[in-house]
Tab-separated table of N, CA, C and O in Angstrom:
chain	number	residue	atom	x	y	z
A	1	MET	N	123.645	102.263	99.326
A	1	MET	CA	123.862	102.186	100.652
A	1	MET	C	123.560	100.875	101.607
A	1	MET	O	122.506	100.549	101.188
A	2	SER	N	124.596	100.741	101.904
A	2	SER	CA	124.298	99.243	102.840
A	2	SER	C	123.546	99.781	104.142
A	2	SER	O	123.730	100.743	104.944
A	3	ARG	N	122.485	99.127	104.584
A	3	ARG	CA	122.377	99.121	105.989
A	3	ARG	C	121.949	97.977	106.519
A	3	ARG	O	122.332	96.650	106.093
A	4	ASN	N	122.070	98.168	108.132
A	4	ASN	CA	122.440	96.822	108.771
A	4	ASN	C	121.019	96.293	108.643
A	4	ASN	O	119.958	96.324	108.349
A	5	ARG	N	121.365	94.792	108.443
A	5	ARG	CA	120.530	93.579	108.233
A	5	ARG	C	120.203	92.574	109.571
A	5	ARG	O	119.091	91.835	109.400
A	6	VAL	N	120.698	92.895	110.666
A	6	VAL	CA	120.199	92.867	111.724
A	6	VAL	C	119.522	93.414	113.010
A	6	VAL	O	120.692	94.634	113.061
A	7	PHE	N	118.685	93.229	113.369
A	7	PHE	CA	118.092	94.362	114.325
A	7	PHE	C	118.074	94.080	115.765
A	7	PHE	O	117.348	93.001	115.819
A	8	LEU	N	118.509	94.458	116.397
A	8	LEU	CA	118.838	94.383	118.039
A	8	LEU	C	118.042	94.910	118.716
A	8	LEU	O	117.965	96.302	119.125
A	9	PHE	N	116.349	94.620	118.735
A	9	PHE	CA	115.467	95.577	118.851
A	9	PHE	C	115.387	96.038	120.564
A	9	PHE	O	115.098	96.667	121.200
A	10	ASP	N	116.323	94.887	121.405
A	10	ASP	CA	116.853	95.218	122.779
A	10	ASP	C	117.664	96.650	123.318
A	10	ASP	O	117.544	96.848	124.289
A	11	GLN	N	118.065	96.638	121.951
A	11	GLN	CA	118.881	97.680	122.211
A	11	GLN	C	118.834	99.053	121.363
A	11	GLN	O	119.206	100.476	121.178
A	12	VAL	N	117.178	99.393	121.405
A	12	VAL	CA	116.705	100.149	120.324
A	12	VAL	C	115.425	101.130	121.759
A	12	VAL	O	115.095	100.178	121.870
A	13	SER	N	115.943	102.333	121.449
A	13	SER	CA	115.008	102.959	122.480
A	13	SER	C	113.436	102.785	121.849
A	13	SER	O	113.139	103.326	120.712
A	14	PRO	N	112.353	102.796	122.909
A	14	PRO	CA	111.485	102.791	122.199
A	14	PRO	C	110.626	104.486	121.898
A	14	PRO	O	111.057	105.171	122.345
A	15	VAL	N	109.932	104.354	120.728
A	15	VAL	CA	109.639	105.964	120.257
A	15	VAL	C	108.018	105.873	120.685
A	15	VAL	O	107.023	104.630	120.004
A	16	PRO	N	107.675	106.453	121.246
A	16	PRO	CA	106.009	106.978	121.148
A	16	PRO	C	105.228	106.992	119.950
A	16	PRO	O	105.618	107.778	119.061
A	17	ARG	N	104.499	106.317	120.169
A	17	ARG	CA	103.136	106.537	118.175
A	17	ARG	C	101.668	106.614	119.035
A	17	ARG	O	101.507	106.176	120.031
A	18	GLU	N	101.247	107.969	118.313
A	18	GLU	CA	99.924	108.694	118.810
A	18	GLU	C	99.224	107.500	118.128
A	18	GLU	O	99.785	107.350	116.878
A	19	LEU	N	97.990	106.957	118.775
A	19	LEU	CA	96.974	106.347	118.296
A	19	LEU	C	95.431	106.764	118.476
A	19	LEU	O	95.419	107.000	119.724
A	20	PRO	N	94.873	107.396	117.202
A	20	PRO	CA	93.125	107.690	117.351
A	20	PRO	C	92.569	106.898	118.405
A	20	PRO	O	92.724	105.765	118.483
A	21	GLY	N	92.071	107.664	119.533
A	21	GLY	CA	91.479	107.052	120.446
A	21	GLY	C	92.110	106.596	121.273
A	21	GLY	O	91.103	105.847	122.980
A	22	ASN	N	93.146	106.868	122.062
A	22	ASN	CA	93.817	106.041	122.928
A	22	ASN	C	94.017	106.690	123.980
A	22	ASN	O	94.370	108.173	123.332
A	23	ARG	N	94.521	106.772	124.867
A	23	ARG	CA	94.609	107.674	126.162
A	23	ARG	C	96.466	107.965	126.013
A	23	ARG	O	96.675	109.245	126.504
A	24	GLU	N	96.927	107.042	125.733
A	24	GLU	CA	98.524	107.493	125.802
A	24	GLU	C	99.015	106.839	124.481
A	24	GLU	O	98.435	106.191	123.588
A	25	PRO	N	100.478	106.903	124.043
A	25	PRO	CA	100.834	106.435	122.876
A	25	PRO	C	101.474	104.419	123.329
A	25	PRO	O	101.479	104.343	124.130
A	26	MET	N	101.263	104.210	122.121
A	26	MET	CA	102.037	102.730	122.058
A	26	MET	C	103.556	103.185	121.802
A	26	MET	O	104.141	103.652	120.902
A	27	LEU	N	104.315	101.797	122.451
A	27	LEU	CA	105.730	101.855	122.161
A	27	LEU	C	106.099	101.187	121.021
A	27	LEU	O	105.760	100.231	120.925
A	28	SER	N	106.956	102.017	120.005
A	28	SER	CA	107.527	101.336	118.829
A	28	SER	C	108.773	101.063	118.881
A	28	SER	O	109.715	102.267	119.302
A	29	ARG	N	109.367	99.767	118.431
A	29	ARG	CA	110.659	100.029	118.221
A	29	ARG	C	111.053	99.591	117.059
A	29	ARG	O	110.514	98.150	116.429
A	30	TRP	N	111.741	100.638	116.392
A	30	TRP	CA	111.850	100.703	114.417
A	30	TRP	C	113.317	99.852	114.587
A	30	TRP	O	114.041	100.081	114.883
A	31	GLY	N	113.125	98.942	113.627
A	31	GLY	CA	114.217	98.466	112.910
A	31	GLY	C	114.518	99.082	111.332
A	31	GLY	O	115.832	99.459	110.909
A	32	VAL	N	113.194	98.942	110.686
A	32	VAL	CA	113.727	99.821	109.578
A	32	VAL	C	112.101	100.826	110.067
A	32	VAL	O	110.956	100.395	109.441
A	33	GLU	N	112.403	101.919	109.291
A	33	GLU	CA	111.542	103.383	109.353
A	33	GLU	C	110.958	103.722	108.523
A	33	GLU	O	111.296	103.507	106.810
A	34	ARG	N	109.604	104.010	107.997
A	34	ARG	CA	108.924	104.270	106.699
A	34	ARG	C	109.527	105.218	106.041
A	34	ARG	O	109.544	104.788	104.759
A	35	ASP	N	110.121	105.970	106.441
A	35	ASP	CA	110.884	106.966	105.873
A	35	ASP	C	112.492	106.849	105.423
A	35	ASP	O	113.416	107.466	105.096
A	36	LYS	N	113.014	105.819	105.964
A	36	LYS	CA	114.234	105.297	105.789
A	36	LYS	C	114.199	103.766	105.549
A	36	LYS	O	114.414	102.922	106.071
A	37	PRO	N	113.817	103.221	104.265
A	37	PRO	CA	113.750	102.053	104.115
A	37	PRO	C	114.932	101.546	103.593
A	37	PRO	O	116.065	101.895	103.612
A	38	LEU	N	115.127	100.065	103.344
A	38	LEU	CA	116.430	99.247	103.487
A	38	LEU	C	116.881	100.053	101.907
A	38	LEU	O	118.010	99.945	101.886
A	39	SER	N	116.316	100.006	101.053
A	39	SER	CA	116.960	100.545	99.801
A	39	SER	C	115.977	100.658	98.566
A	39	SER	O	114.754	100.388	99.134
A	40	GLY	N	116.123	101.418	97.750
A	40	GLY	CA	115.204	101.667	96.747
A	40	GLY	C	114.577	100.159	96.246
A	40	GLY	O	113.084	100.048	95.476
A	41	GLU	N	115.054	99.199	96.603
A	41	GLU	CA	114.908	97.557	95.732
A	41	GLU	C	114.204	96.504	96.699
A	41	GLU	O	113.508	95.706	95.990
A	42	SER	N	114.432	97.297	97.751
A	42	SER	CA	114.175	96.546	98.860
A	42	SER	C	112.260	96.666	99.225
A	42	SER	O	111.941	98.003	98.994
A	43	PRO	N	111.299	95.293	99.152
A	43	PRO	CA	109.912	95.591	99.228
A	43	PRO	C	109.752	96.296	100.881
A	43	PRO	O	108.141	97.073	100.869
A	44	PHE	N	110.757	96.022	101.904
A	44	PHE	CA	110.430	96.426	102.905
A	44	PHE	C	110.275	97.535	103.268
A	44	PHE	O	111.581	98.413	102.883
A	45	THR	N	108.881	98.253	103.690
A	45	THR	CA	109.049	99.575	104.092
A	45	THR	C	109.312	100.240	105.345
A	45	THR	O	109.551	101.205	106.367
A	46	ALA	N	108.836	99.262	106.178
A	46	ALA	CA	108.661	99.516	107.890
A	46	ALA	C	108.907	97.869	108.667
A	46	ALA	O	108.493	97.093	108.083
A	47	LEU	N	109.583	98.007	109.806
A	47	LEU	CA	109.917	96.799	110.701
A	47	LEU	C	109.752	97.501	111.948
A	47	LEU	O	110.824	97.830	112.241
A	48	MET	N	108.969	96.822	112.591
A	48	MET	CA	108.535	97.676	114.468
A	48	MET	C	108.468	96.180	115.141
A	48	MET	O	107.856	95.228	115.009
A	49	VAL	N	108.884	96.621	116.322
A	49	VAL	CA	108.188	95.798	117.402
A	49	VAL	C	107.578	96.635	118.649
A	49	VAL	O	108.258	97.525	118.648
A	50	ASN	N	106.624	96.184	118.782
A	50	ASN	CA	105.139	97.020	119.350
A	50	ASN	C	104.455	96.737	120.687
A	50	ASN	O	104.778	95.549	121.050
A	51	GLN	N	104.675	97.581	121.213
A	51	GLN	CA	104.252	97.031	123.227
A	51	GLN	C	102.498	98.185	122.649
A	51	GLN	O	103.088	99.012	123.110
A	52	LEU	N	101.522	97.312	122.693
A	52	LEU	CA	100.494	98.140	122.920
A	52	LEU	C	99.793	97.882	124.102
A	52	LEU	O	99.625	96.560	124.519
A	53	PRO	N	99.608	99.080	124.796
A	53	PRO	CA	99.016	99.185	126.332
A	53	PRO	C	97.724	98.356	126.459
A	53	PRO	O	96.880	98.074	125.504
A	54	ALA	N	97.637	97.492	127.379
A	54	ALA	CA	96.312	97.106	127.611
A	54	ALA	C	94.531	97.753	127.396
A	54	ALA	O	94.649	99.137	128.195
A	55	GLY	N	93.800	97.394	126.812
A	55	GLY	CA	92.795	98.158	126.512
A	55	GLY	C	92.917	99.296	125.191
A	55	GLY	O	91.696	99.496	124.780
A	56	PHE	N	93.672	99.164	125.026
A	56	PHE	CA	94.202	99.964	123.617
A	56	PHE	C	94.251	99.362	122.136
A	56	PHE	O	93.950	98.102	121.869
A	57	VAL	N	93.786	100.156	121.202
A	57	VAL	CA	93.223	99.563	119.763
A	57	VAL	C	94.262	100.671	119.266
A	57	VAL	O	94.458	101.621	118.904
A	58	ILE	N	94.583	99.623	117.502
A	58	ILE	CA	95.057	100.182	116.571
A	58	ILE	C	93.778	100.074	115.666
A	58	ILE	O	93.287	99.393	115.306
A	59	PRO	N	93.237	101.402	115.212
A	59	PRO	CA	92.172	101.421	114.495
A	59	PRO	C	92.000	100.649	113.289
A	59	PRO	O	92.976	100.433	112.679
A	60	TRP	N	91.122	99.987	112.613
A	60	TRP	CA	90.870	99.409	111.950
A	60	TRP	C	91.185	100.518	110.396
A	60	TRP	O	90.476	101.424	110.474
A	61	HIS	N	91.736	99.819	109.427
A	61	HIS	CA	92.672	101.060	108.754
A	61	HIS	C	92.728	100.088	107.482
A	61	HIS	O	92.773	98.819	107.668
A	62	GLU	N	92.861	100.631	106.087
A	62	GLU	CA	93.135	100.609	104.761
A	62	GLU	C	94.259	100.222	104.472
A	62	GLU	O	95.239	101.093	104.850
A	63	HIS	N	95.064	99.180	104.302
A	63	HIS	CA	96.618	99.334	103.280
A	63	HIS	C	96.579	99.101	101.688
A	63	HIS	O	96.136	98.329	101.060
A	64	THR	N	96.971	100.574	101.359
A	64	THR	CA	96.267	101.281	100.116
A	64	THR	C	97.654	100.584	98.854
A	64	THR	O	97.512	100.324	98.057
A	65	GLU	N	98.781	100.981	99.688
A	65	GLU	CA	99.601	100.883	98.990
A	65	GLU	C	100.872	99.523	99.374
A	65	GLU	O	101.645	99.439	98.648
A	66	ASP	N	100.533	99.080	100.400
A	66	ASP	CA	101.283	98.128	101.094
A	66	ASP	C	100.754	96.861	101.491
A	66	ASP	O	99.588	97.117	101.379
A	67	GLU	N	101.399	95.733	102.048
A	67	GLU	CA	100.914	94.575	102.805
A	67	GLU	C	101.745	94.457	104.330
A	67	GLU	O	102.200	95.246	104.171
A	68	GLU	N	101.146	94.331	105.453
A	68	GLU	CA	101.547	94.042	106.569
A	68	GLU	C	101.358	92.819	107.227
A	68	GLU	O	100.369	92.189	106.863
A	69	ILE	N	102.522	92.345	108.183
A	69	ILE	CA	101.672	90.888	108.715
A	69	ILE	C	102.512	91.198	109.971
A	69	ILE	O	103.494	91.835	110.747
A	70	TYR	N	101.645	90.824	111.139
A	70	TYR	CA	101.275	91.226	112.843
A	70	TYR	C	102.174	89.699	112.958
A	70	TYR	O	101.380	88.297	112.865
A	71	VAL	N	103.402	89.378	113.943
A	71	VAL	CA	103.395	88.213	114.735
A	71	VAL	C	103.319	88.906	116.254
A	71	VAL	O	103.870	89.650	116.622
A	72	ILE	N	102.686	88.182	116.930
A	72	ILE	CA	102.302	88.392	117.954
A	72	ILE	C	103.105	87.349	119.044
A	72	ILE	O	103.203	86.032	118.552
A	73	ILE	N	103.969	88.291	119.721
A	73	ILE	CA	104.736	87.971	120.568
A	73	ILE	C	104.552	86.967	121.949
A	73	ILE	O	104.505	86.664	122.475
A	74	SER	N	103.719	88.422	122.426
A	74	SER	CA	103.251	87.744	123.992
A	74	SER	C	101.750	88.561	124.168
A	74	SER	O	101.379	89.745	123.393
A	75	GLY	N	100.754	88.113	124.972
A	75	GLY	CA	99.467	89.145	125.210
A	75	GLY	C	98.752	88.291	124.532
A	75	GLY	O	99.013	87.384	123.799
A	76	LEU	N	97.349	89.192	124.885
A	76	LEU	CA	96.072	88.483	124.158
A	76	LEU	C	95.498	89.853	123.362
A	76	LEU	O	95.616	91.043	123.611
A	77	GLY	N	94.937	88.920	122.104
A	77	GLY	CA	94.584	90.382	121.525
A	77	GLY	C	93.594	89.959	120.713
A	77	GLY	O	93.110	88.894	120.546
A	78	LEU	N	92.727	91.054	120.202
A	78	LEU	CA	91.735	90.770	119.204
A	78	LEU	C	92.210	91.440	117.392
A	78	LEU	O	92.371	92.449	117.939
A	79	TYR	N	91.900	90.608	116.836
A	79	TYR	CA	92.407	91.236	115.316
A	79	TYR	C	91.405	91.136	114.750
A	79	TYR	O	90.247	89.877	114.281
A	80	LEU	N	91.230	92.435	113.715
A	80	LEU	CA	89.514	92.892	112.982
A	80	LEU	C	90.379	92.602	111.387
A	80	LEU	O	91.317	93.256	111.328
A	81	ASP	N	89.578	91.263	110.858
A	81	ASP	CA	90.195	91.045	109.459
A	81	ASP	C	89.903	92.194	108.384
A	81	ASP	O	89.057	93.053	109.011
A	82	ASN	N	89.855	91.908	107.551
A	82	ASN	CA	89.063	92.608	106.298
A	82	ASN	C	87.803	92.768	106.266
A	82	ASN	O	87.585	93.801	105.990
A	83	GLU	N	87.064	91.662	106.918
A	83	GLU	CA	85.493	91.702	106.844
A	83	GLU	C	85.285	92.631	108.569
A	83	GLU	O	84.120	92.153	108.809
A	84	LYS	N	86.029	93.017	109.117
A	84	LYS	CA	85.882	93.360	110.640
A	84	LYS	C	85.456	92.162	111.373
A	84	LYS	O	84.623	92.283	112.466
A	85	LYS	N	85.898	91.068	110.945
A	85	LYS	CA	85.387	90.059	111.893
A	85	LYS	C	86.792	89.805	113.080
A	85	LYS	O	87.661	89.758	112.629
A	86	ALA	N	86.191	89.832	114.503
A	86	ALA	CA	87.432	89.624	115.109
A	86	ALA	C	87.875	87.729	115.408
A	86	ALA	O	87.458	87.216	115.191
A	87	HIS	N	89.301	87.806	115.554
A	87	HIS	CA	89.790	86.836	115.825
A	87	HIS	C	91.058	86.925	117.375
A	87	HIS	O	91.464	87.616	117.138
A	88	GLU	N	90.558	86.012	117.989
A	88	GLU	CA	91.612	86.277	118.740
A	88	GLU	C	92.736	85.739	118.808
A	88	GLU	O	92.900	84.700	118.138
A	89	VAL	N	94.023	86.603	119.022
A	89	VAL	CA	95.450	86.257	118.757
A	89	VAL	C	96.366	86.324	120.656
A	89	VAL	O	95.649	86.666	121.127
A	90	LYS	N	97.388	85.280	120.163
A	90	LYS	CA	98.016	85.275	121.751
A	90	LYS	C	99.694	85.359	120.705
A	90	LYS	O	99.435	85.076	119.706
A	91	GLY	N	100.825	84.854	121.735
A	91	GLY	CA	101.654	84.408	121.530
A	91	GLY	C	101.758	83.435	120.239
A	91	GLY	O	101.235	82.676	120.700
A	92	GLY	N	102.758	83.640	119.202
A	92	GLY	CA	103.064	82.929	118.130
A	92	GLY	C	102.025	82.905	117.079
A	92	GLY	O	102.436	81.875	116.202
A	93	ASP	N	100.832	83.724	116.851
A	93	ASP	CA	100.192	83.867	116.104
A	93	ASP	C	100.426	84.985	114.843
A	93	ASP	O	101.285	85.309	115.321
A	94	VAL	N	100.037	84.458	113.596
A	94	VAL	CA	100.363	85.451	112.499
A	94	VAL	C	99.591	86.379	111.786
A	94	VAL	O	98.518	85.092	111.919
A	95	ALA	N	99.121	86.855	111.737
A	95	ALA	CA	97.992	87.578	110.880
A	95	ALA	C	98.717	88.527	109.522
A	95	ALA	O	99.379	89.365	110.028
A	96	ILE	N	98.202	88.462	108.392
A	96	ILE	CA	98.466	88.751	107.315
A	96	ILE	C	97.416	90.111	106.838
A	96	ILE	O	96.411	89.471	106.527
A	97	CYS	N	97.989	91.171	106.222
A	97	CYS	CA	96.762	91.901	105.857
A	97	CYS	C	97.090	92.605	104.553
A	97	CYS	O	98.224	93.125	104.124
A	98	LEU	N	96.512	91.834	103.186
A	98	LEU	CA	96.998	92.032	101.758
A	98	LEU	C	96.675	93.585	101.113
A	98	LEU	O	95.825	94.677	102.025
A	99	LYS	N	97.397	93.750	100.321
A	99	LYS	CA	97.121	95.003	99.585
A	99	LYS	C	95.701	95.257	99.572
A	99	LYS	O	95.072	94.399	99.337
A	100	GLY	N	95.434	96.295	99.552
A	100	GLY	CA	93.751	96.608	99.536
A	100	GLY	C	93.028	96.224	100.509
A	100	GLY	O	91.572	96.320	100.376
A	101	GLU	N	92.883	95.586	101.699
A	101	GLU	CA	92.648	94.621	102.304
A	101	GLU	C	92.529	95.890	103.625
A	101	GLU	O	93.416	96.826	104.053
A	102	LYS	N	91.400	95.874	104.913
A	102	LYS	CA	91.526	96.652	105.847
A	102	LYS	C	91.707	95.652	107.217
A	102	LYS	O	91.793	94.354	107.404
A	103	HIS	N	92.615	96.076	108.659
A	103	HIS	CA	92.654	95.420	109.599
A	103	HIS	C	93.003	96.285	111.162
A	103	HIS	O	93.121	97.470	110.397
A	104	GLY	N	92.624	95.611	111.976
A	104	GLY	CA	92.969	96.676	113.367
A	104	GLY	C	93.402	95.828	113.971
A	104	GLY	O	93.391	93.924	114.098
A	105	LEU	N	93.828	95.981	115.569
A	105	LEU	CA	94.036	94.993	116.306
A	105	LEU	C	93.924	95.632	117.536
A	105	LEU	O	93.831	96.692	117.965
A	106	GLU	N	93.246	95.103	118.581
A	106	GLU	CA	92.566	95.309	119.901
A	106	GLU	C	93.602	94.500	121.009
A	106	GLU	O	93.655	93.426	120.824
A	107	ASN	N	94.173	95.595	122.120
A	107	ASN	CA	95.012	94.764	123.386
A	107	ASN	C	93.694	94.315	124.309
A	107	ASN	O	93.207	94.815	124.871
A	108	SER	N	93.177	92.456	124.268
A	108	SER	CA	92.250	91.917	125.417
A	108	SER	C	92.699	91.898	126.270
A	108	SER	O	91.514	91.744	127.372
A	109	GLY	N	93.858	91.711	126.860
A	109	GLY	CA	94.296	91.175	128.045
A	109	GLY	C	94.664	92.377	128.846
A	109	GLY	O	94.572	93.267	128.665
A	110	PRO	N	95.052	91.701	130.253
A	110	PRO	CA	95.526	92.501	131.202
A	110	PRO	C	96.915	93.259	131.173
A	110	PRO	O	97.579	93.687	131.357
A	111	ASP	N	97.659	92.091	130.343
A	111	ASP	CA	99.507	92.978	130.022
A	111	ASP	C	99.583	93.416	128.657
A	111	ASP	O	98.142	93.374	127.710
A	112	PRO	N	100.393	94.280	128.563
A	112	PRO	CA	100.824	94.496	126.864
A	112	PRO	C	100.540	93.605	126.244
A	112	PRO	O	101.463	92.394	126.427
A	113	LEU	N	100.705	93.703	124.924
A	113	LEU	CA	100.400	93.175	123.722
A	113	LEU	C	101.635	93.185	123.124
A	113	LEU	O	101.629	94.745	122.586
A	114	ILE	N	102.779	92.576	123.145
A	114	ILE	CA	103.963	92.926	122.356
A	114	ILE	C	103.578	91.825	120.785
A	114	ILE	O	103.326	90.918	120.751
A	115	PHE	N	104.012	92.849	119.571
A	115	PHE	CA	104.019	92.060	118.208
A	115	PHE	C	104.900	93.010	117.341
A	115	PHE	O	105.106	93.731	117.367
A	116	GLY	N	105.228	91.825	116.449
A	116	GLY	CA	106.083	92.133	115.297
A	116	GLY	C	105.234	93.018	114.281
A	116	GLY	O	104.505	92.354	113.846
A	117	ALA	N	105.851	93.738	113.523
A	117	ALA	CA	104.883	94.403	112.485
A	117	ALA	C	105.965	94.188	111.095
A	117	ALA	O	107.215	94.887	111.442
A	118	VAL	N	105.530	94.168	110.005
A	118	VAL	CA	106.626	93.914	108.652
A	118	VAL	C	105.904	94.530	107.863
A	118	VAL	O	104.715	93.980	107.182
A	119	ILE	N	105.819	95.597	107.246
A	119	ILE	CA	105.372	96.396	106.035
A	119	ILE	C	106.045	96.445	104.811
A	119	ILE	O	107.268	96.359	105.002
A	120	ALA	N	105.437	95.612	103.731
A	120	ALA	CA	106.094	95.568	102.558
A	120	ALA	C	105.349	96.087	101.503
A	120	ALA	O	104.403	96.098	101.229
A	121	ARG	N	106.174	96.824	100.596
A	121	ARG	CA	105.328	97.125	99.286
A	121	ARG	C	105.192	96.145	98.253
A	121	ARG	O	105.641	95.232	98.412
A	122	LYS	N	103.702	96.080	97.967
A	122	LYS	CA	103.347	95.078	97.187
A	122	LYS	C	103.702	95.397	95.462
A	122	LYS	O	103.689	96.427	94.970
């Protein structure tokens, strides 16, 4: 089965995603959804562009079966690494969470934090 390999996120309606501890959902535009991978051979299990509202948090969590890359597009945030050390991030920054590690993200700025996320099986 062939899947589209060009993802036009501006033509995809955002899907609300509930995150623990937040007042309202984060908006996500999915290119590859977790339950609809590219193929059985592809390591990529999710591809999305997210909009995290000001003050919202993606809780610190572990990646037991996969790895994740965040590409910060715009806004300001704090990325929590595997040791819970906070790193300031802004547009153009990239953060990687390897299999078996933990991470989290907080929007520390006044505007939405826009970031891409790519999740792949190890």
